[in-house]
């Protein structure tokens, strides 16, 4: 662990040098991600205007939820985006060979290889949106509530990573699971909306099967409805531990059966 923490800044430095060698491309990517999220927020505004009633949810509270979701999602994007290549082509092309010949954890090497600087656009939009709309929600922010929200966001990073690692690791058995992972990952977009109004079956999927609603939607619902946010912290902690355990187990089982390409 100590060796990996020492090496990680060097991996980040190499990735940044590679990305910033084309500065214009990097700036365009950051702006494009930011613009995409602003358009998504505008879409929420239009949808809310057409719905007669969403209970205690207003556009301001949904905007705050939107901004909160972007924070763990963008941090996951920045640090673990390389997992998408595992799902799509890394196994089929035998790209894990090089990681298995070095005396460092292969998963660490694989994830640390890429630092997605363009995810900063999403992160900036998330922080700005939360700062603007948080005071407009009518939530009485207390120290306990803010700490609980920060913990849920922190746990959310690991849940996003765990879900990506879990389903991407299926590529050890099925070669290309990118489309499947993309479908699962995109379920997080539904956490931007009042999940309770989507029907019990769909809500159950987002809370208990692929628990994006548990660590993204539920903490904000607790704050808005006046419920105890520490229930959200508890369930988010359990979800993070379970998902990361399953993800690491699947990765280790998969890496044992990995076969290089060629003769």
CSV table of C-alpha atoms in Angstrom, one decimal:
chain,number,residue,atom,x,y,z
A,1,UNK,CA,0.0,0.0,0.0
A,2,UNK,CA,2.8,2.4,0.9
A,3,UNK,CA,4.6,1.6,-2.4
A,4,UNK,CA,1.4,2.2,-4.4
A,5,UNK,CA,0.7,5.6,-2.6
A,6,UNK,CA,4.2,6.6,-3.5
A,7,UNK,CA,3.8,5.6,-7.1
A,8,UNK,CA,0.4,7.1,-7.7
A,9,UNK,CA,1.5,10.7,-8.0
A,10,UNK,CA,3.9,9.6,-10.7
A,11,UNK,CA,1.2,7.8,-12.6
A,12,UNK,CA,-1.0,10.9,-12.4
A,13,UNK,CA,1.9,13.1,-13.6
A,14,UNK,CA,2.5,10.9,-16.6
A,15,UNK,CA,-1.2,10.8,-17.5
A,16,UNK,CA,-1.5,14.6,-17.1
A,17,UNK,CA,1.6,15.2,-19.3
A,18,UNK,CA,0.1,13.0,-21.9
A,19,UNK,CA,-3.3,14.7,-21.8
A,20,UNK,CA,-2.0,18.2,-21.7
A,21,UNK,CA,0.3,17.7,-24.6
A,22,UNK,CA,-2.9,18.5,-26.6
A,23,UNK,CA,-4.1,21.4,-24.5
A,24,UNK,CA,-6.8,22.6,-26.8
A,25,UNK,CA,-8.3,19.1,-26.8
A,26,UNK,CA,-8.2,18.9,-23.0
A,27,UNK,CA,-9.9,22.3,-22.7
A,28,UNK,CA,-12.6,21.4,-25.2
A,29,UNK,CA,-13.3,18.1,-23.4
A,30,UNK,CA,-13.6,19.9,-20.0
A,31,UNK,CA,-16.0,22.5,-21.5
A,32,UNK,CA,-18.0,19.8,-23.4
A,33,UNK,CA,-18.6,17.8,-20.2
A,34,UNK,CA,-19.6,20.9,-18.3
A,35,UNK,CA,-22.0,22.0,-21.1
A,36,UNK,CA,-23.5,18.5,-21.3
A,37,UNK,CA,-24.4,18.6,-17.6
A,38,UNK,CA,-25.8,22.2,-17.8
A,39,UNK,CA,-28.1,21.0,-20.6
A,40,UNK,CA,-29.1,18.0,-18.4
A,41,UNK,CA,-30.0,20.5,-15.7
A,42,UNK,CA,-32.1,22.6,-18.1
A,43,UNK,CA,-33.9,19.3,-19.1
A,44,UNK,CA,-34.8,18.7,-15.5
A,45,UNK,CA,-36.2,22.3,-15.3
A,46,UNK,CA,-38.4,21.7,-18.4
A,47,UNK,CA,-39.6,18.3,-17.0
A,48,UNK,CA,-40.5,19.7,-13.6
A,49,UNK,CA,-42.6,22.4,-15.3
A,50,UNK,CA,-44.8,19.8,-17.0
A,51,UNK,CA,-45.4,17.7,-13.9
A,52,UNK,CA,-48.4,18.7,-11.8
A,53,UNK,CA,-47.0,17.6,-8.4
A,54,UNK,CA,-43.9,16.0,-7.1
A,55,UNK,CA,-44.7,16.3,-3.4
A,56,UNK,CA,-41.9,18.1,-1.5
A,57,UNK,CA,-39.7,18.1,-4.6
A,58,UNK,CA,-39.2,21.5,-6.3
A,59,UNK,CA,-36.8,22.4,-9.1
A,60,UNK,CA,-34.4,23.9,-6.6
A,61,UNK,CA,-34.3,20.7,-4.6
A,62,UNK,CA,-33.9,18.6,-7.8
A,63,UNK,CA,-31.1,20.9,-8.9
A,64,UNK,CA,-29.4,20.4,-5.6
A,65,UNK,CA,-29.8,16.6,-6.0
A,66,UNK,CA,-28.4,16.9,-9.5
A,67,UNK,CA,-25.3,18.8,-8.3
A,68,UNK,CA,-24.7,16.4,-5.5
A,69,UNK,CA,-24.8,13.4,-7.8
A,70,UNK,CA,-22.2,15.0,-10.1
A,71,UNK,CA,-19.6,15.2,-7.3
A,72,UNK,CA,-19.0,11.5,-6.6
A,73,UNK,CA,-19.7,10.6,-10.3
A,74,UNK,CA,-17.1,13.1,-11.6
A,75,UNK,CA,-14.5,12.0,-9.1
A,76,UNK,CA,-15.0,8.4,-10.1
A,77,UNK,CA,-14.7,9.5,-13.7
A,78,UNK,CA,-11.4,11.3,-13.0
A,79,UNK,CA,-9.7,8.4,-11.2
A,80,UNK,CA,-11.2,5.2,-12.5
A,81,UNK,CA,-12.3,5.8,-16.1
A,82,UNK,CA,-9.8,3.2,-17.4
A,83,UNK,CA,-12.2,0.4,-16.2
A,84,UNK,CA,-14.3,1.1,-19.3
A,85,UNK,CA,-11.5,-0.3,-21.4
A,86,UNK,CA,-11.5,-3.5,-19.3
A,87,UNK,CA,-15.2,-3.9,-20.2
A,88,UNK,CA,-14.7,-3.2,-23.9
A,89,UNK,CA,-11.4,-4.4,-25.3
A,90,UNK,CA,-8.5,-4.9,-22.7
A,91,UNK,CA,-9.2,-8.7,-22.2
A,92,UNK,CA,-9.8,-9.4,-25.9
A,93,UNK,CA,-6.5,-7.6,-26.9
A,94,UNK,CA,-4.4,-9.1,-24.1
A,95,UNK,CA,-3.6,-5.7,-22.7
A,96,UNK,CA,-3.3,-7.0,-19.1
A,97,UNK,CA,-0.1,-8.9,-19.9
A,98,UNK,CA,2.2,-6.0,-19.0
A,99,UNK,CA,0.5,-5.5,-15.6
A,100,UNK,CA,1.0,-9.1,-14.6
A,101,UNK,CA,4.7,-9.0,-15.2
A,102,UNK,CA,5.4,-6.2,-12.7
A,103,UNK,CA,5.7,-6.6,-8.9
A,104,UNK,CA,2.7,-4.2,-8.2
A,105,UNK,CA,-1.0,-4.9,-7.8
A,106,UNK,CA,-2.4,-5.3,-11.3
A,107,UNK,CA,-5.6,-3.6,-10.4
A,108,UNK,CA,-3.8,-0.6,-9.0
A,109,UNK,CA,-1.7,-0.3,-12.2
A,110,UNK,CA,-4.7,-0.6,-14.5
A,111,UNK,CA,-6.8,2.0,-12.7
A,112,UNK,CA,-3.9,4.4,-12.0
A,113,UNK,CA,-2.9,4.4,-15.7
A,114,UNK,CA,-5.4,7.0,-16.6
A,115,UNK,CA,-6.2,10.3,-14.9
A,116,UNK,CA,-9.2,11.9,-16.8
A,117,UNK,CA,-8.6,15.6,-16.4
A,118,UNK,CA,-11.7,16.3,-18.4
A,119,UNK,CA,-13.9,15.1,-15.5
A,120,UNK,CA,-13.1,18.3,-13.7
A,121,UNK,CA,-15.8,20.0,-15.9
A,122,UNK,CA,-18.4,17.8,-14.3
A,123,UNK,CA,-17.0,18.3,-10.8
A,124,UNK,CA,-17.0,22.1,-11.2
A,125,UNK,CA,-20.6,22.1,-12.4
A,126,UNK,CA,-21.6,19.9,-9.5
A,127,UNK,CA,-20.0,22.1,-6.9
A,128,UNK,CA,-21.4,25.3,-8.4
A,129,UNK,CA,-24.9,23.9,-8.7
A,130,UNK,CA,-24.9,22.7,-5.1
A,131,UNK,CA,-23.6,26.1,-4.0
A,132,UNK,CA,-26.3,28.0,-5.9
A,133,UNK,CA,-29.4,25.9,-5.3
A,134,UNK,CA,-28.5,24.5,-1.8
A,135,UNK,CA,-29.6,27.7,0.0
A,136,UNK,CA,-32.8,27.8,-2.1
A,137,UNK,CA,-34.1,24.4,-1.1
A,138,UNK,CA,-35.3,25.4,2.3
A,139,UNK,CA,-33.1,22.7,3.9
A,140,UNK,CA,-32.0,23.7,7.4
A,141,UNK,CA,-28.3,22.6,7.0
A,142,UNK,CA,-26.8,21.5,10.3
A,143,UNK,CA,-23.3,20.3,11.0
A,144,UNK,CA,-24.6,16.7,11.4
A,145,UNK,CA,-26.5,17.0,8.0
A,146,UNK,CA,-23.5,18.4,6.2
A,147,UNK,CA,-21.1,15.7,7.6
A,148,UNK,CA,-23.6,13.0,6.7
A,149,UNK,CA,-23.9,14.4,3.1
A,150,UNK,CA,-20.1,14.5,2.7
A,151,UNK,CA,-19.8,10.9,3.9
A,152,UNK,CA,-22.5,9.7,1.5
A,153,UNK,CA,-20.7,11.5,-1.4
A,154,UNK,CA,-17.4,9.9,-0.3
A,155,UNK,CA,-19.0,6.4,-0.2
A,156,UNK,CA,-20.6,7.2,-3.5
A,157,UNK,CA,-17.2,7.3,-5.2
A,158,UNK,CA,-16.5,3.7,-4.0
A,159,UNK,CA,-19.9,2.5,-5.1
A,160,UNK,CA,-19.5,4.0,-8.6
A,161,UNK,CA,-16.1,2.4,-8.8
A,162,UNK,CA,-17.3,-0.9,-7.4
A,163,UNK,CA,-20.2,-1.2,-9.8
A,164,UNK,CA,-17.9,-0.4,-12.8
A,165,UNK,CA,-15.3,-2.9,-11.6
A,166,UNK,CA,-17.8,-5.6,-10.8
A,167,UNK,CA,-19.5,-5.6,-14.2
A,168,UNK,CA,-16.3,-4.8,-16.2
A,169,UNK,CA,-14.6,-7.8,-14.6
A,170,UNK,CA,-17.3,-10.0,-16.3
A,171,UNK,CA,-15.2,-9.5,-19.4
A,172,UNK,CA,-12.8,-12.2,-18.1
A,173,UNK,CA,-15.6,-14.6,-19.0
A,174,UNK,CA,-17.5,-12.8,-21.8
A,175,UNK,CA,-14.7,-10.8,-23.5
A,176,UNK,CA,-16.8,-7.7,-24.2
A,177,UNK,CA,-19.3,-6.5,-21.7
A,178,UNK,CA,-19.1,-2.8,-22.5
A,179,UNK,CA,-22.7,-2.4,-23.6
A,180,UNK,CA,-24.0,-4.2,-20.5
A,181,UNK,CA,-21.8,-2.1,-18.2
A,182,UNK,CA,-23.0,1.1,-20.0
A,183,UNK,CA,-26.6,0.1,-19.5
A,184,UNK,CA,-26.1,-0.6,-15.7
A,185,UNK,CA,-24.0,2.6,-15.2
A,186,UNK,CA,-26.6,4.8,-17.0
A,187,UNK,CA,-29.2,3.8,-14.3
A,188,UNK,CA,-27.5,6.4,-12.2
A,189,UNK,CA,-29.1,9.0,-14.4
A,190,UNK,CA,-32.5,8.1,-12.9
A,191,UNK,CA,-31.3,9.0,-9.4
A,192,UNK,CA,-31.6,12.6,-10.5
A,193,UNK,CA,-35.3,12.3,-10.4
A,194,UNK,CA,-37.8,11.5,-7.5
A,195,UNK,CA,-37.4,7.8,-7.5
A,196,UNK,CA,-40.5,7.2,-5.3
A,197,UNK,CA,-42.7,8.4,-8.1
A,198,UNK,CA,-41.3,5.9,-10.6
A,199,UNK,CA,-43.2,2.9,-9.4
A,200,UNK,CA,-42.3,0.4,-6.7
A,201,UNK,CA,-40.6,-2.2,-9.0
A,202,UNK,CA,-38.2,0.4,-10.5
A,203,UNK,CA,-37.5,2.1,-7.2
A,204,UNK,CA,-36.6,-1.4,-5.7
A,205,UNK,CA,-34.0,-1.9,-8.5
A,206,UNK,CA,-32.4,1.5,-7.8
A,207,UNK,CA,-32.4,1.0,-4.0
A,208,UNK,CA,-31.5,-2.7,-3.6
A,209,UNK,CA,-30.2,-4.2,-6.9
A,210,UNK,CA,-28.1,-1.4,-8.4
A,211,UNK,CA,-28.2,0.9,-5.4
A,212,UNK,CA,-27.6,4.3,-7.1
A,213,UNK,CA,-30.7,5.6,-5.4
A,214,UNK,CA,-29.5,4.5,-2.0
A,215,UNK,CA,-26.3,6.7,-1.8
A,216,UNK,CA,-27.3,9.4,-4.4
A,217,UNK,CA,-31.0,10.1,-4.0
A,218,UNK,CA,-31.8,8.9,-0.5
A,219,UNK,CA,-29.4,11.4,1.4
A,220,UNK,CA,-31.0,14.4,-0.3
A,221,UNK,CA,-34.5,13.0,0.3
A,222,UNK,CA,-33.7,12.7,4.0
A,223,UNK,CA,-32.5,16.3,4.2
A,224,UNK,CA,-35.5,17.7,2.4
A,225,UNK,CA,-38.1,15.6,4.2
A,226,UNK,CA,-36.5,16.2,7.6
A,227,UNK,CA,-35.6,12.5,8.2
A,228,UNK,CA,-32.4,11.4,9.9
A,229,UNK,CA,-29.6,11.4,7.2
A,230,UNK,CA,-27.6,9.0,9.3
A,231,UNK,CA,-29.9,6.2,8.0
A,232,UNK,CA,-28.7,7.1,4.5
A,233,UNK,CA,-25.1,7.0,5.8
A,234,UNK,CA,-25.6,3.5,7.3
A,235,UNK,CA,-27.2,2.0,4.2
A,236,UNK,CA,-24.7,3.7,1.9
A,237,UNK,CA,-21.9,2.2,4.0
A,238,UNK,CA,-23.3,-1.3,3.8
A,239,UNK,CA,-23.9,-0.9,0.0
A,240,UNK,CA,-20.3,0.3,-0.5
A,241,UNK,CA,-18.8,-2.6,1.5
A,242,UNK,CA,-20.9,-5.2,-0.2
A,243,UNK,CA,-20.3,-3.9,-3.8
A,244,UNK,CA,-16.6,-3.4,-3.3
A,245,UNK,CA,-16.3,-6.9,-1.8
A,246,UNK,CA,-18.2,-8.4,-4.7
A,247,UNK,CA,-16.2,-6.3,-7.3
A,248,UNK,CA,-12.8,-7.3,-5.8
A,249,UNK,CA,-13.8,-11.0,-5.5
A,250,UNK,CA,-15.0,-11.0,-9.2
A,251,UNK,CA,-11.8,-9.2,-10.3
A,252,UNK,CA,-9.5,-11.7,-8.5
A,253,UNK,CA,-11.4,-14.7,-9.8
A,254,UNK,CA,-11.3,-13.3,-13.3
A,255,UNK,CA,-7.6,-12.4,-13.3
A,256,UNK,CA,-6.8,-16.0,-12.4
A,257,UNK,CA,-8.4,-17.3,-15.6
A,258,UNK,CA,-7.0,-14.5,-17.8
A,259,UNK,CA,-5.3,-15.8,-20.9
A,260,UNK,CA,-3.0,-13.8,-23.1
A,261,UNK,CA,-3.7,-13.4,-26.9
A,262,UNK,CA,-1.5,-15.1,-29.5
A,263,UNK,CA,-0.3,-18.6,-29.9
